[in-house]
PDB file of C-alpha atoms in Angstrom:
ATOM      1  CA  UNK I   1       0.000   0.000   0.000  1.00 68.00           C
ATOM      2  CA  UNK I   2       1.732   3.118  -1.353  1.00 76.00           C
ATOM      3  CA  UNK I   3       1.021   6.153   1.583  1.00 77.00           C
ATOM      4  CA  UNK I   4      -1.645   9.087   0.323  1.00 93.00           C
ATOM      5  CA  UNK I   5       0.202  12.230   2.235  1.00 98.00           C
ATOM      6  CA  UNK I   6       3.262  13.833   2.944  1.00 98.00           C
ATOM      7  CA  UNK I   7       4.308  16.766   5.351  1.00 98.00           C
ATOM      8  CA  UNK I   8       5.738  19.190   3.516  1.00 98.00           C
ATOM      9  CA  UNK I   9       6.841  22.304   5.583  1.00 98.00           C
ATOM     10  CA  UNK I  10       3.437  21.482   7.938  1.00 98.00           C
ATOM     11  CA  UNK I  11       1.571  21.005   5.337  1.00 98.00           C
ATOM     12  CA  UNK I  12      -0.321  17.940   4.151  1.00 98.00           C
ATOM     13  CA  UNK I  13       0.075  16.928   0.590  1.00 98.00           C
ATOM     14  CA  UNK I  14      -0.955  14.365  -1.325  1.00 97.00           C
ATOM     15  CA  UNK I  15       1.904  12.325  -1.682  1.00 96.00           C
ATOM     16  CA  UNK I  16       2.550  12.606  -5.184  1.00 95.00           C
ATOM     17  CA  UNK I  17       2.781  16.442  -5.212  1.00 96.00           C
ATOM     18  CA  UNK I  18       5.756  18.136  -6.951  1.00 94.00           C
ATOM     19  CA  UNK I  19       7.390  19.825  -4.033  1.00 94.00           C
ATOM     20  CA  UNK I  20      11.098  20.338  -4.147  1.00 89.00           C
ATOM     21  CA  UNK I  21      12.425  22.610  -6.712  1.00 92.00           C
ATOM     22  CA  UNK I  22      16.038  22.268  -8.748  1.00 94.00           C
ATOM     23  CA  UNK I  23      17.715  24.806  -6.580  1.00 94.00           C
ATOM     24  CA  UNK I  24      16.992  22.829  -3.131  1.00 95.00           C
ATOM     25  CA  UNK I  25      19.935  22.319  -1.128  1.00 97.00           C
ATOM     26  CA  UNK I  26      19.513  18.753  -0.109  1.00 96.00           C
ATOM     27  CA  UNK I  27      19.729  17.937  -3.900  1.00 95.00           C
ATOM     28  CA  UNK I  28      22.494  20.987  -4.867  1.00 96.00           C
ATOM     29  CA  UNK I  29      24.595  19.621  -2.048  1.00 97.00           C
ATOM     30  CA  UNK I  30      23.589  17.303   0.497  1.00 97.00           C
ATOM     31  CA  UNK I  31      22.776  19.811   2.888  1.00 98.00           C
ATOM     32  CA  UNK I  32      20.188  18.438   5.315  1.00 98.00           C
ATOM     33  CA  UNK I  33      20.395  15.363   7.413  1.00 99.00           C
ATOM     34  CA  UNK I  34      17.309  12.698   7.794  1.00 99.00           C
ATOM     35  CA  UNK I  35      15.739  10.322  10.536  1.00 99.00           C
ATOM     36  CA  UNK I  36      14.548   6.858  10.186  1.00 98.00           C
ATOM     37  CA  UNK I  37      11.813   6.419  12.836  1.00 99.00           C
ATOM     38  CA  UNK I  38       9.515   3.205  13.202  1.00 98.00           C
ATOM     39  CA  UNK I  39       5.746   3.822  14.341  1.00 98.00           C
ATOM     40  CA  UNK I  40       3.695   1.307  16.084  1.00 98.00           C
ATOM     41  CA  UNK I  41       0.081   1.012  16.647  1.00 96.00           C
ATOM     42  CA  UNK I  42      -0.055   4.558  15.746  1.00 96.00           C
ATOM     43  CA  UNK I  43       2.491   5.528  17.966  1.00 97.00           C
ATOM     44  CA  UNK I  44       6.030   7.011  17.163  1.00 98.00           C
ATOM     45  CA  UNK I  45       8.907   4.459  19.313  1.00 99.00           C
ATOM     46  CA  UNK I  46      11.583   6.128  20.982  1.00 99.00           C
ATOM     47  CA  UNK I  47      10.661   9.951  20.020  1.00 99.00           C
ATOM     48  CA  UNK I  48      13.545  11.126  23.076  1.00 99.00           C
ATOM     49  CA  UNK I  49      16.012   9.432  21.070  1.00 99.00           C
ATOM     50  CA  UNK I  50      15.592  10.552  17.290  1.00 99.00           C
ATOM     51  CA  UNK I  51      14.778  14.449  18.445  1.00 99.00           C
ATOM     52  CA  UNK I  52      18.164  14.178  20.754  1.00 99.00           C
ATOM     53  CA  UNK I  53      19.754  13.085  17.729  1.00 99.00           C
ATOM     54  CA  UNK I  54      18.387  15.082  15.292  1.00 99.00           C
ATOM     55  CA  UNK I  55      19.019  18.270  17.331  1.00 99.00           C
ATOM     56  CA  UNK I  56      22.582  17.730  18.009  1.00 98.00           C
ATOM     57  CA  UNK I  57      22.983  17.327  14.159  1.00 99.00           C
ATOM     58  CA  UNK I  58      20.918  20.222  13.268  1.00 99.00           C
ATOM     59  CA  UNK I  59      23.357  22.387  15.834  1.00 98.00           C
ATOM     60  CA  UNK I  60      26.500  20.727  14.548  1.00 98.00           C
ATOM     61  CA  UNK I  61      25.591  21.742  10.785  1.00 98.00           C
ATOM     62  CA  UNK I  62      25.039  25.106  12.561  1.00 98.00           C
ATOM     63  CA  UNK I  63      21.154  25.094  11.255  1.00 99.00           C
ATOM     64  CA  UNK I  64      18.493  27.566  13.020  1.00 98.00           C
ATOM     65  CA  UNK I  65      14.933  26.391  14.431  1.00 97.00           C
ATOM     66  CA  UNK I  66      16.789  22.967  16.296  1.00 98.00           C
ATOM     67  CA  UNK I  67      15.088  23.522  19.487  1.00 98.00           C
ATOM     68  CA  UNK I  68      11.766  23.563  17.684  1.00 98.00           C
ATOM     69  CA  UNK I  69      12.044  19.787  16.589  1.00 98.00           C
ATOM     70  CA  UNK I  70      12.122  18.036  20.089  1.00 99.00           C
ATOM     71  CA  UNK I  71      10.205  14.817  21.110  1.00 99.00           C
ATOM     72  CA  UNK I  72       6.620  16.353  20.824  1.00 99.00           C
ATOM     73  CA  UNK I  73       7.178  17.908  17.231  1.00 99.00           C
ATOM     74  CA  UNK I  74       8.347  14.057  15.864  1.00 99.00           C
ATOM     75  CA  UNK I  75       5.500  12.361  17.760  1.00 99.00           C
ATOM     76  CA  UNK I  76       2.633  15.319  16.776  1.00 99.00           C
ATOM     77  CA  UNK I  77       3.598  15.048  13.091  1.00 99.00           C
ATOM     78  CA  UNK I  78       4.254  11.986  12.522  1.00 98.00           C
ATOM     79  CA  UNK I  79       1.159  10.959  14.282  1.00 97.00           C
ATOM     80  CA  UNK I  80      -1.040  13.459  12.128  1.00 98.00           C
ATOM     81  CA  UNK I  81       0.478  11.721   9.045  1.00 98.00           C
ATOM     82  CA  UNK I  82      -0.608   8.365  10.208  1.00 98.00           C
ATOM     83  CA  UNK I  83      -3.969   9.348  10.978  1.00 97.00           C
ATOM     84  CA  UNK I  84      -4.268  11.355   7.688  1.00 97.00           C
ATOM     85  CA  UNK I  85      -3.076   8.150   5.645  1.00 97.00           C
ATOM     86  CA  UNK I  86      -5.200   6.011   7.779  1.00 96.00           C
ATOM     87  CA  UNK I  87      -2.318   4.107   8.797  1.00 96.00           C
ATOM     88  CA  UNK I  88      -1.201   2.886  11.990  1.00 96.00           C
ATOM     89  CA  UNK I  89       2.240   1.016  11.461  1.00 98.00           C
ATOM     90  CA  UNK I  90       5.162   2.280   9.203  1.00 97.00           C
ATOM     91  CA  UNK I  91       8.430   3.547   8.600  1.00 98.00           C
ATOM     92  CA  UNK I  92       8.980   7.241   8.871  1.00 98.00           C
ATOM     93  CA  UNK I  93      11.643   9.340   6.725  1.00 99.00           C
ATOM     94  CA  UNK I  94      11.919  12.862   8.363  1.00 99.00           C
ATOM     95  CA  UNK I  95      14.105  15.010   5.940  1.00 99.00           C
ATOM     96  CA  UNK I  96      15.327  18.272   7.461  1.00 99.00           C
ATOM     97  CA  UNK I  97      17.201  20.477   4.798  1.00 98.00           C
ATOM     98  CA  UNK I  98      18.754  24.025   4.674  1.00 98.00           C
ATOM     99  CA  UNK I  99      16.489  26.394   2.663  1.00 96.00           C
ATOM    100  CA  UNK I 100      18.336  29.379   1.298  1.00 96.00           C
ATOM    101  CA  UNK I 101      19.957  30.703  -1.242  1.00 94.00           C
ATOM    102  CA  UNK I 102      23.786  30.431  -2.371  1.00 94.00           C
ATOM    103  CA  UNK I 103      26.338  27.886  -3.511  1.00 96.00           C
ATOM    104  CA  UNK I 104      27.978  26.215  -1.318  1.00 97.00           C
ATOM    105  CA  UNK I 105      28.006  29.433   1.122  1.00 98.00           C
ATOM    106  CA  UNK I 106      24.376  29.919   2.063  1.00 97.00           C
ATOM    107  CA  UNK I 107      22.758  32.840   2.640  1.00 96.00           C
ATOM    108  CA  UNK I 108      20.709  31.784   5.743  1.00 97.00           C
ATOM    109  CA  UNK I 109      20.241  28.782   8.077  1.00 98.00           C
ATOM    110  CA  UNK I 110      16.780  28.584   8.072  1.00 98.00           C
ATOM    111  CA  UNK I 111      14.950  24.849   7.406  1.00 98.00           C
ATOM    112  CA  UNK I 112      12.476  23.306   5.480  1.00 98.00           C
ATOM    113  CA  UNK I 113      11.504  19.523   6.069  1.00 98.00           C
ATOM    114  CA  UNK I 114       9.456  16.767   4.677  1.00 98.00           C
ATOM    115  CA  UNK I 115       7.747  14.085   6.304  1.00 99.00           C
ATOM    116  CA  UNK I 116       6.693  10.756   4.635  1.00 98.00           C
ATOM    117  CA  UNK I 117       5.335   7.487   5.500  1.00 98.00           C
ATOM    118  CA  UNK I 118       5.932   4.214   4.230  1.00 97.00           C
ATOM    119  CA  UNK I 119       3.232   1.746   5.485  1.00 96.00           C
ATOM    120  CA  UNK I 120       3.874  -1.565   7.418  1.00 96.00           C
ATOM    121  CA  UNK I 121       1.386  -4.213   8.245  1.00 92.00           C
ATOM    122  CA  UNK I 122       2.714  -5.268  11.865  1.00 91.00           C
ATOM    123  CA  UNK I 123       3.250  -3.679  14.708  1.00 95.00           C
ATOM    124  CA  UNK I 124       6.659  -5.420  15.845  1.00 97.00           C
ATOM    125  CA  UNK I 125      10.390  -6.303  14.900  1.00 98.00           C
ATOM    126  CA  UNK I 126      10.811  -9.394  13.527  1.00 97.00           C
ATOM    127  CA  UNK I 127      14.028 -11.401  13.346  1.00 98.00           C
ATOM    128  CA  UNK I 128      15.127 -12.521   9.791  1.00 98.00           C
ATOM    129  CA  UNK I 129      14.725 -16.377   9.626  1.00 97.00           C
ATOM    130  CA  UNK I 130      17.400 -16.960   7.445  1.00 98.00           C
ATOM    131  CA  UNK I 131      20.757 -14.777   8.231  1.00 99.00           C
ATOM    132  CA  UNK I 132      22.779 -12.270   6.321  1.00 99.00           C
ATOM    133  CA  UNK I 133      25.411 -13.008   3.908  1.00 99.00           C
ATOM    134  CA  UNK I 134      28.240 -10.223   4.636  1.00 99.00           C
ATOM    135  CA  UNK I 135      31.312  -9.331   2.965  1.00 98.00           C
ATOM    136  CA  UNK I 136      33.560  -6.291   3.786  1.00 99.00           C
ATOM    137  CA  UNK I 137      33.559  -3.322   1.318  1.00 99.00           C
ATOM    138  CA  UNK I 138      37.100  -1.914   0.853  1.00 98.00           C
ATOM    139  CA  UNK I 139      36.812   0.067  -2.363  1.00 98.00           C
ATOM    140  CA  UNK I 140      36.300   3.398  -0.272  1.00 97.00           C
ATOM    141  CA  UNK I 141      36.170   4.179   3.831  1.00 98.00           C
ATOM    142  CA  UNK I 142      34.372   6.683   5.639  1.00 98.00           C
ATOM    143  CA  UNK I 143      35.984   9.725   6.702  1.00 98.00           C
ATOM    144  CA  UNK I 144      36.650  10.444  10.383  1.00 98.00           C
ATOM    145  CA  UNK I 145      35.382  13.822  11.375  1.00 97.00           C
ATOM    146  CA  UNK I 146      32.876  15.622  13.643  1.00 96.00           C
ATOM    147  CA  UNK I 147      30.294  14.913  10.848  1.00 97.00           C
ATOM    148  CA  UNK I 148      30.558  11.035  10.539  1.00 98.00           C
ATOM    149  CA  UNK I 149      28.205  10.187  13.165  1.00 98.00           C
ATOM    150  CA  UNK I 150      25.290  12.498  11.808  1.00 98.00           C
ATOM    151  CA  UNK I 151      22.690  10.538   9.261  1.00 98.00           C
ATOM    152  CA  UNK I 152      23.328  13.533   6.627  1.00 98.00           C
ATOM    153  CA  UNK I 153      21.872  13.812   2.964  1.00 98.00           C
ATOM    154  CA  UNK I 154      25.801  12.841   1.745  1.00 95.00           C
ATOM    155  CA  UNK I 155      25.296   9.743   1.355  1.00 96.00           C
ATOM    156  CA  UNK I 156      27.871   8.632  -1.044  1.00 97.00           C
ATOM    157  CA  UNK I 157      29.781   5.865   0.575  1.00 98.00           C
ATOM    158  CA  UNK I 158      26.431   3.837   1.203  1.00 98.00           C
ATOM    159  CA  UNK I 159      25.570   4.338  -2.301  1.00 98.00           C
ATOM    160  CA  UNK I 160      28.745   2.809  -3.800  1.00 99.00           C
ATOM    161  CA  UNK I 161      28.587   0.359  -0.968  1.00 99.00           C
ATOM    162  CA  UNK I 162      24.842  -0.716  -1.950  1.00 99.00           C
ATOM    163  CA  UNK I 163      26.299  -1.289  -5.655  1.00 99.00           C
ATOM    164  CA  UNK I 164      28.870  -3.253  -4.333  1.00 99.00           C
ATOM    165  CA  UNK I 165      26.644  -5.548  -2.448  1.00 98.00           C
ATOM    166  CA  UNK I 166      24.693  -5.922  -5.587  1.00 99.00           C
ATOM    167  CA  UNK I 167      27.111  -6.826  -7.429  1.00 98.00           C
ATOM    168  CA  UNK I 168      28.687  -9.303  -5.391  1.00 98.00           C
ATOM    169  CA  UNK I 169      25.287 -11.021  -4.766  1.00 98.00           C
ATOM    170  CA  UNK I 170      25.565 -10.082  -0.851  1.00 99.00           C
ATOM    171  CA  UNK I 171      23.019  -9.274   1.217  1.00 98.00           C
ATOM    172  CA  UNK I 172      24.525  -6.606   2.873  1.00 99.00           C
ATOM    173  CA  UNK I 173      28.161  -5.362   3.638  1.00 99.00           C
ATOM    174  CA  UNK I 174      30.660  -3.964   6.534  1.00 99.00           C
ATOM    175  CA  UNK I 175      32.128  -0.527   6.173  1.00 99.00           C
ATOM    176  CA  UNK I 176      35.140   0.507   7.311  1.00 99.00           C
ATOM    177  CA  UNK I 177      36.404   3.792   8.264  1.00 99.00           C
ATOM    178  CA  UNK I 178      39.445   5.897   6.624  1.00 99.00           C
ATOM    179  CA  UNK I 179      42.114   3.820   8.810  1.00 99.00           C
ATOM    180  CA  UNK I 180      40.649   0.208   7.491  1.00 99.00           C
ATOM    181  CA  UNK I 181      38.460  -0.665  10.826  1.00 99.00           C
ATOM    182  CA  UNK I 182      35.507  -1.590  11.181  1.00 99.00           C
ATOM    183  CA  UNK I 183      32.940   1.293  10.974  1.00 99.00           C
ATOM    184  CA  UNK I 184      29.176  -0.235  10.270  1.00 99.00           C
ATOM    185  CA  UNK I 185      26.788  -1.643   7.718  1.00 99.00           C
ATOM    186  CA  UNK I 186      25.121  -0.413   4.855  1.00 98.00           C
ATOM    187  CA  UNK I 187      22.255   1.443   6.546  1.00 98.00           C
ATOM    188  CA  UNK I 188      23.148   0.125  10.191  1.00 99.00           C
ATOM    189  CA  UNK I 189      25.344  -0.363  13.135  1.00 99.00           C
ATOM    190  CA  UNK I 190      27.437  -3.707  13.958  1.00 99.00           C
ATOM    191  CA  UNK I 191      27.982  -5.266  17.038  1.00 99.00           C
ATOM    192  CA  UNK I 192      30.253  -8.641  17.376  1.00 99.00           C
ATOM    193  CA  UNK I 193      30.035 -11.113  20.405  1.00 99.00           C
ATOM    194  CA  UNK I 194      33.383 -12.434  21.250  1.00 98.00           C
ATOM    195  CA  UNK I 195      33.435 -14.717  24.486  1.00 97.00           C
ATOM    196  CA  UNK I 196      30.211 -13.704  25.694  1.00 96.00           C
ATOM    197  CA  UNK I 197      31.185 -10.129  25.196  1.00 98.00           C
ATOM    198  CA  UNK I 198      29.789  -7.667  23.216  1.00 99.00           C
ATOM    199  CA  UNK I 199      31.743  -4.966  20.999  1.00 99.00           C
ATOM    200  CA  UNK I 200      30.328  -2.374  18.817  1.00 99.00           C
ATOM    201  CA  UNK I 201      32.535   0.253  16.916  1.00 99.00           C
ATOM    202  CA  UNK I 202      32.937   3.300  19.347  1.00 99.00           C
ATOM    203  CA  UNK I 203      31.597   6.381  17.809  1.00 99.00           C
ATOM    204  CA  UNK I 204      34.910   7.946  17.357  1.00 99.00           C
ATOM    205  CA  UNK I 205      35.687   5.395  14.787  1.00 99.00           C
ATOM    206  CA  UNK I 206      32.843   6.991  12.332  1.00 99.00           C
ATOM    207  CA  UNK I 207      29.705   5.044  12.841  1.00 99.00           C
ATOM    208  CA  UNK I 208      26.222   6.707  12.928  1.00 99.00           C
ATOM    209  CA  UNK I 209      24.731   7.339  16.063  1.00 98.00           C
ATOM    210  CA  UNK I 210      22.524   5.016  15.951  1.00 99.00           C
ATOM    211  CA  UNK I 211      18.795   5.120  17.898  1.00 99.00           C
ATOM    212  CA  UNK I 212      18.896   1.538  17.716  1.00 99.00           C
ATOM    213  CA  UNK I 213      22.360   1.117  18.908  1.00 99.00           C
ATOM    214  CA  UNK I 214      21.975   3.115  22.259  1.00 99.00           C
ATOM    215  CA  UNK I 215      18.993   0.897  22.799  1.00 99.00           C
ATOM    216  CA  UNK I 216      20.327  -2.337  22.032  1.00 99.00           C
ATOM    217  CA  UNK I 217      23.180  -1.262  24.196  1.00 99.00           C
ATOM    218  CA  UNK I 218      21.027  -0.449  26.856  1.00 99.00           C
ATOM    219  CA  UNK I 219      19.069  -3.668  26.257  1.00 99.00           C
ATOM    220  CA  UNK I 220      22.309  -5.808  26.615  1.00 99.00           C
ATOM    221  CA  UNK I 221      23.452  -3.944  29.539  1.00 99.00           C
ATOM    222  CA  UNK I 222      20.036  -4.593  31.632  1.00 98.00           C
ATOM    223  CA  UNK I 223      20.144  -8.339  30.895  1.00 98.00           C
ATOM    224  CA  UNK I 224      24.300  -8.441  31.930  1.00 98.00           C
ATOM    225  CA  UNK I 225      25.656  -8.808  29.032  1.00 98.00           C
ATOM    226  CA  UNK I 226      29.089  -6.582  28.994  1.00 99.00           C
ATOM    227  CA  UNK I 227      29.534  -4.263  25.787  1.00 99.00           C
ATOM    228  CA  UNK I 228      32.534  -2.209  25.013  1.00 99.00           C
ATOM    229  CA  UNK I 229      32.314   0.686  22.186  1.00 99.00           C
ATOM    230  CA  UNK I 230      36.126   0.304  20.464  1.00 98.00           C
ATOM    231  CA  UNK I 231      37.933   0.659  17.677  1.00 99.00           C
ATOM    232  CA  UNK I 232      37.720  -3.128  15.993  1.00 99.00           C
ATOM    233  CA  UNK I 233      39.922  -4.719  13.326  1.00 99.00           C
ATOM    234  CA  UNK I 234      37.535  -7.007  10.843  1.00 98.00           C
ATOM    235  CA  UNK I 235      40.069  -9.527  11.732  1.00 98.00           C
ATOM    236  CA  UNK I 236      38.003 -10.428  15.024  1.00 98.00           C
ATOM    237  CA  UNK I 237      34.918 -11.441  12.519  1.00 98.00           C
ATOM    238  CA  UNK I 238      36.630 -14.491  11.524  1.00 98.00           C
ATOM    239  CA  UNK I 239      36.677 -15.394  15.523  1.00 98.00           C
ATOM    240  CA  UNK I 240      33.194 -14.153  16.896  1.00 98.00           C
ATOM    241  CA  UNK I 241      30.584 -15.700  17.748  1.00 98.00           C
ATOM    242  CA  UNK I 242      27.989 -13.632  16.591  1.00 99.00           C
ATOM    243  CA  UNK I 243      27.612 -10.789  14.580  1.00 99.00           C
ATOM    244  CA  UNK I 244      24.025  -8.406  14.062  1.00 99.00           C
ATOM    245  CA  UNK I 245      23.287  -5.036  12.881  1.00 99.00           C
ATOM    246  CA  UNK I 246      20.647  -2.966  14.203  1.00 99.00           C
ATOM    247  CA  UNK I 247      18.771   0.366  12.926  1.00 99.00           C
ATOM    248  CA  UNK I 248      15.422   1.868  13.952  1.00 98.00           C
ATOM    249  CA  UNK I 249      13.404   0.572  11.193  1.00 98.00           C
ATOM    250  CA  UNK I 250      14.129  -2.948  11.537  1.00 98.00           C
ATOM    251  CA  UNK I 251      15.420  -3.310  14.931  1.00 99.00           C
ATOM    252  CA  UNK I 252      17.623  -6.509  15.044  1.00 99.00           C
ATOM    253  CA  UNK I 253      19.438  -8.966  11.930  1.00 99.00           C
ATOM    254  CA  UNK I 254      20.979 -11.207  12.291  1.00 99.00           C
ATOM    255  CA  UNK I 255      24.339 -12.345  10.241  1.00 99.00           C
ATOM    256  CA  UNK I 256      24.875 -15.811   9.527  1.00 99.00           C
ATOM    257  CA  UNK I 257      27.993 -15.812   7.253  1.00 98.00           C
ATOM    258  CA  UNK I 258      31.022 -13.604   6.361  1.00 98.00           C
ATOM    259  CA  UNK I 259      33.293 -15.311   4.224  1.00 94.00           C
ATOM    260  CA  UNK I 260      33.669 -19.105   5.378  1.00 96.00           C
ATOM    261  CA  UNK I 261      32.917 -17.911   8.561  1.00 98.00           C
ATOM    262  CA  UNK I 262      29.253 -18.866  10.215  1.00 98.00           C
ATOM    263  CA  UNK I 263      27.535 -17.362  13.172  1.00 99.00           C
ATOM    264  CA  UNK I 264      24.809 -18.097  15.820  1.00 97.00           C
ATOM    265  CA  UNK I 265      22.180 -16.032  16.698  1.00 98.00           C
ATOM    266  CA  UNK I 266      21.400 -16.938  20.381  1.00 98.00           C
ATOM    267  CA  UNK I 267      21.914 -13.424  21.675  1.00 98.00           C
ATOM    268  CA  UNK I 268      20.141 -11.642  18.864  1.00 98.00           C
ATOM    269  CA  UNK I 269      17.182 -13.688  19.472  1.00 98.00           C
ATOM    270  CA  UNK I 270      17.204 -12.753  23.024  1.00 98.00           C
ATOM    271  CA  UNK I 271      17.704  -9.275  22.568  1.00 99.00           C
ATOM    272  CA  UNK I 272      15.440  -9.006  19.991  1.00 99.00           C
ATOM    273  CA  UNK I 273      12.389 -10.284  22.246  1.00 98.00           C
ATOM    274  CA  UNK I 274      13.481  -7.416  24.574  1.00 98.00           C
ATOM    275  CA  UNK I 275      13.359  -5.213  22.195  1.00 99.00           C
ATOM    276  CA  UNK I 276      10.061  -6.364  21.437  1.00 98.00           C
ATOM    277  CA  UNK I 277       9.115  -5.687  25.068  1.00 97.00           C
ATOM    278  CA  UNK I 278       9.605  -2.234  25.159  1.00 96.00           C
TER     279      UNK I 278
END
């Protein structure tokens, strides 16, 4: 079922409305920055999170009106679009973009977003059944800087790293950072059991702050299971245990195979019925 409306700058469109013009800075130059959200039973999940997040990427990319788009703002509008499209389970893309004029200097920080709704029939996470075929992707690394942790509109890297996978027949891959260690997935974060441990790269190393990471992390915390954020050479996936991603969308999946190399997915299961829980 293709969704009916959009949010476009507060107001509701139908969804196949022209509304961005050639000149928009998201398109000119990547300038905006985006949240995946999931909404259940007609309710947004873990609003706190994605308004922290987007906020502190808003101020980082020195963009006015950040304080406006807190908690309330992503459950209000998100939950008017899912009314509006008679929908009460989806994925939500929230687009936030600088509108002004310029090249690559603007002349303003002022914002523009769109809202849009992609509809899901169940209310839940569900764990793949069969596991992920992975394979590293080495033909270009993220950059380390202030910006790597922020889910901007650049999104280059996952692009060519989405061709890759296709090409290769994979069904997803492991990025790595400028200085060849492991960084994340395609469109989420990684974390590796080793020895009953859990290890996820530490944000310093490039990753995106993931929603679904600081929960997980949480998660695995509550139910004792150690996790340490580090700096990880893909070496250690030939020896773990277990390896899943995680992003807000689609909570918890499971990887069964890089390489030779095959994995369980105890923990993941575990996890993923607390997550479930929440």
């Amino acid at each position: 079922m293709k969704p009916a409306f959009i949010n476009f700058n507060d107001e509701i469109l139908p969804a196949d409305t022209k509304v961005m013009g050639i000149a928009n800075r998201s398109y000119r130059y990547g300038d905006g920055l985006f949240e995946s959200m999931r909404l259940m039973k007609g309710q947004l999940k873990f609003a706190d999170l994605h308004a922290d997040r987007l906020q502190r990427g808003m101020k980082a990319l020195k963009m006015d009106g950040y304080s406006a788009m807190d908690a309330w703002f992503l459950r209000d509008r998100s939950e008017t679009l899912a009314t509006r499209n008679k929908c009460k389970h989806g994925r939500l893309r929230l687009t936030v973009y600088r509108e002004s004029d310029g090249l690559y200097t603007p002349s303003q920080n002022k914002v523009g977003f769109s809202l849009e709704l992609q509809p899901m029939e169940e209310p839940r996470y569900f764990l793949n059944e069969k596991g992920l075929i992975m394979d590293v992707f080495t033909e270009v690394g993220k950059p380390l800087n202030y910006l790597s942790n922020i889910k901007s509109c650049n999104s280059l890297v996952y692009v060519m790293a989405g061709i890759y996978k296709n090409q290769q027949r994979l069904e997803d891959v492991f990025i790595l950072n400028q200085n060849k260690f492991l960084c994340e997935a395609g469109s989420s974060n990684v974390f590796v059991l080793y020895k009953d441990h859990l290890y996820t790269p530490a944000l310093s190393e490039g990753c995106v702050e993931g929603v679904m990471r600081q929960v997980v992390i949480n998660l695995a915390l509550k139910n004792n299971i150690p996790v340490t954020e580090a700096q990880i050479n893909p070496e250690i996936l030939y020896e773990a245990d277990e390896v899943f991603l995680t992003n807000a969308t689609k909570g918890i999946q499971w990887v069964m195979g890089y390489g030779v190399k095959r994995y369980f997915n105890q923990v993941s299961k575990a996890l993923m019925d607390e997550l479930n829980n929440l």
